């Protein structure tokens, strides 16, 4: 076996979880990572951190040549990292700012742009190369880590997802309605799944789980059972 082959053979697995808005990816990925003794990476949080950087730079009105020039400059210097469960932007923890109004929408609008996707893919591959990671997002099993050992696609009925997101927003003091949440979620899913680059879709070899009628625990148990059936028992 070549030394590269040996390194690959010794590498701990990579688990990917993709899916639409509010399918429960973050909670499930965090729990699964804990059960396996793996790191957990939310790539959505990385796109949101970039959206925050764009907002802070006053570049929210996406479009035009001036925007393209300034975006390139920002992408060349911006530092986004995920470690110990925190997201940092240029060295500062920004977790709480990632759920500010409009950041999800701005992240989705930015995520159609080629230079943004290239930057994110490179960062995310670097994070997962040594294995032992549960990484969740939209294109992790299809584009970022197509060679991952375990791939899941987590889905749920739009109304169920809207209800979950609505409950979270109300609990955090945001005034909104279920219909408004459902409309926003539908629009974002539409953009994320119809974009030209790395659209949201299940990888051909992903296990699709519909969580509409399942608890977080049931979803995690199902994933763990599958991973263990392939003789991997965590670390
Ligand atoms: O998972 P989230 O809702 O925090 O993601 C915010 C946006 O980031 C999402 O609407 C699209 C984009 N995104 C992406 O394009 N690719 C990923 N792997 C993760 C998120």
mmCIF file of N, CA, C and O in Angstrom, residues 13 25 35 48 58 76 87 100 103 119 137 147 172 175 194 196 215 225:
data_model
loop_
_atom_site.group_PDB
_atom_site.id
_atom_site.type_symbol
_atom_site.label_atom_id
_atom_site.label_comp_id
_atom_site.label_asym_id
_atom_site.label_seq_id
_atom_site.Cartn_x
_atom_site.Cartn_y
_atom_site.Cartn_z
ATOM 1 N N UNK A 13 -13.522 8.066 9.874
ATOM 2 C CA UNK A 13 -14.502 8.401 8.835
ATOM 3 C C UNK A 13 -14.970 9.866 8.860
ATOM 4 O O UNK A 13 -14.837 10.550 9.875
ATOM 5 N N UNK A 25 -30.743 19.390 10.925
ATOM 6 C CA UNK A 25 -29.363 18.952 10.668
ATOM 7 C C UNK A 25 -28.407 19.292 11.809
ATOM 8 O O UNK A 25 -27.612 18.463 12.218
ATOM 9 N N UNK A 35 -21.833 11.332 20.115
ATOM 10 C CA UNK A 35 -21.895 9.875 20.300
ATOM 11 C C UNK A 35 -20.680 9.173 19.695
ATOM 12 O O UNK A 35 -20.237 8.147 20.191
ATOM 13 N N UNK A 48 -22.912 31.883 7.001
ATOM 14 C CA UNK A 48 -23.500 32.991 7.760
ATOM 15 C C UNK A 48 -22.409 33.941 8.253
ATOM 16 O O UNK A 48 -22.588 35.165 8.272
ATOM 17 N N UNK A 58 -20.331 46.663 4.589
ATOM 18 C CA UNK A 58 -21.276 47.524 3.860
ATOM 19 C C UNK A 58 -21.523 47.064 2.430
ATOM 20 O O UNK A 58 -21.811 47.878 1.549
ATOM 21 N N UNK A 76 -10.075 37.186 0.009
ATOM 22 C CA UNK A 76 -8.636 36.923 0.090
ATOM 23 C C UNK A 76 -8.116 37.094 1.517
ATOM 24 O O UNK A 76 -7.099 36.509 1.882
ATOM 25 N N UNK A 87 -17.884 29.612 16.203
ATOM 26 C CA UNK A 87 -17.490 30.116 14.893
ATOM 27 C C UNK A 87 -16.778 31.443 15.108
ATOM 28 O O UNK A 87 -17.277 32.308 15.836
ATOM 29 N N UNK A 100 -28.817 36.805 13.587
ATOM 30 C CA UNK A 100 -29.420 38.147 13.437
ATOM 31 C C UNK A 100 -30.343 38.163 12.217
ATOM 32 O O UNK A 100 -30.084 37.435 11.250
ATOM 33 N N UNK A 103 -29.491 37.486 8.136
ATOM 34 C CA UNK A 103 -28.185 36.865 7.872
ATOM 35 C C UNK A 103 -28.359 35.543 7.101
ATOM 36 O O UNK A 103 -27.586 35.237 6.191
ATOM 37 N N UNK A 119 -14.035 29.260 -2.061
ATOM 38 C CA UNK A 119 -13.376 29.544 -0.787
ATOM 39 C C UNK A 119 -13.889 28.594 0.304
ATOM 40 O O UNK A 119 -13.121 28.013 1.068
ATOM 41 N N UNK A 137 -24.557 20.505 5.930
ATOM 42 C CA UNK A 137 -24.764 21.666 5.049
ATOM 43 C C UNK A 137 -25.721 21.348 3.919
ATOM 44 O O UNK A 137 -26.784 20.745 4.134
ATOM 45 N N UNK A 147 -16.148 11.713 -1.231
ATOM 46 C CA UNK A 147 -15.593 10.405 -0.850
ATOM 47 C C UNK A 147 -15.906 10.030 0.616
ATOM 48 O O UNK A 147 -15.356 9.062 1.146
ATOM 49 N N UNK A 172 -36.944 32.769 21.019
ATOM 50 C CA UNK A 172 -35.850 33.743 21.160
ATOM 51 C C UNK A 172 -36.354 35.190 21.057
ATOM 52 O O UNK A 172 -35.579 36.131 20.880
ATOM 53 N N UNK A 175 -40.742 38.428 16.720
ATOM 54 C CA UNK A 175 -42.183 38.474 16.400
ATOM 55 C C UNK A 175 -42.353 38.084 14.932
ATOM 56 O O UNK A 175 -41.841 38.757 14.044
ATOM 57 N N UNK A 194 -32.006 25.302 -6.600
ATOM 58 C CA UNK A 194 -32.044 25.522 -8.056
ATOM 59 C C UNK A 194 -30.819 26.270 -8.559
ATOM 60 O O UNK A 194 -30.686 26.499 -9.751
ATOM 61 N N UNK A 196 -27.077 27.129 -9.845
ATOM 62 C CA UNK A 196 -26.280 26.366 -10.807
ATOM 63 C C UNK A 196 -25.161 25.582 -10.119
ATOM 64 O O UNK A 196 -24.885 24.445 -10.451
ATOM 65 N N UNK A 215 -38.235 11.843 16.373
ATOM 66 C CA UNK A 215 -37.528 12.726 17.309
ATOM 67 C C UNK A 215 -36.055 12.778 16.904
ATOM 68 O O UNK A 215 -35.584 11.939 16.137
ATOM 69 N N UNK A 225 -26.941 3.306 14.107
ATOM 70 C CA UNK A 225 -27.116 1.881 13.796
ATOM 71 C C UNK A 225 -26.478 1.579 12.446
ATOM 72 O O UNK A 225 -25.785 0.572 12.275
#
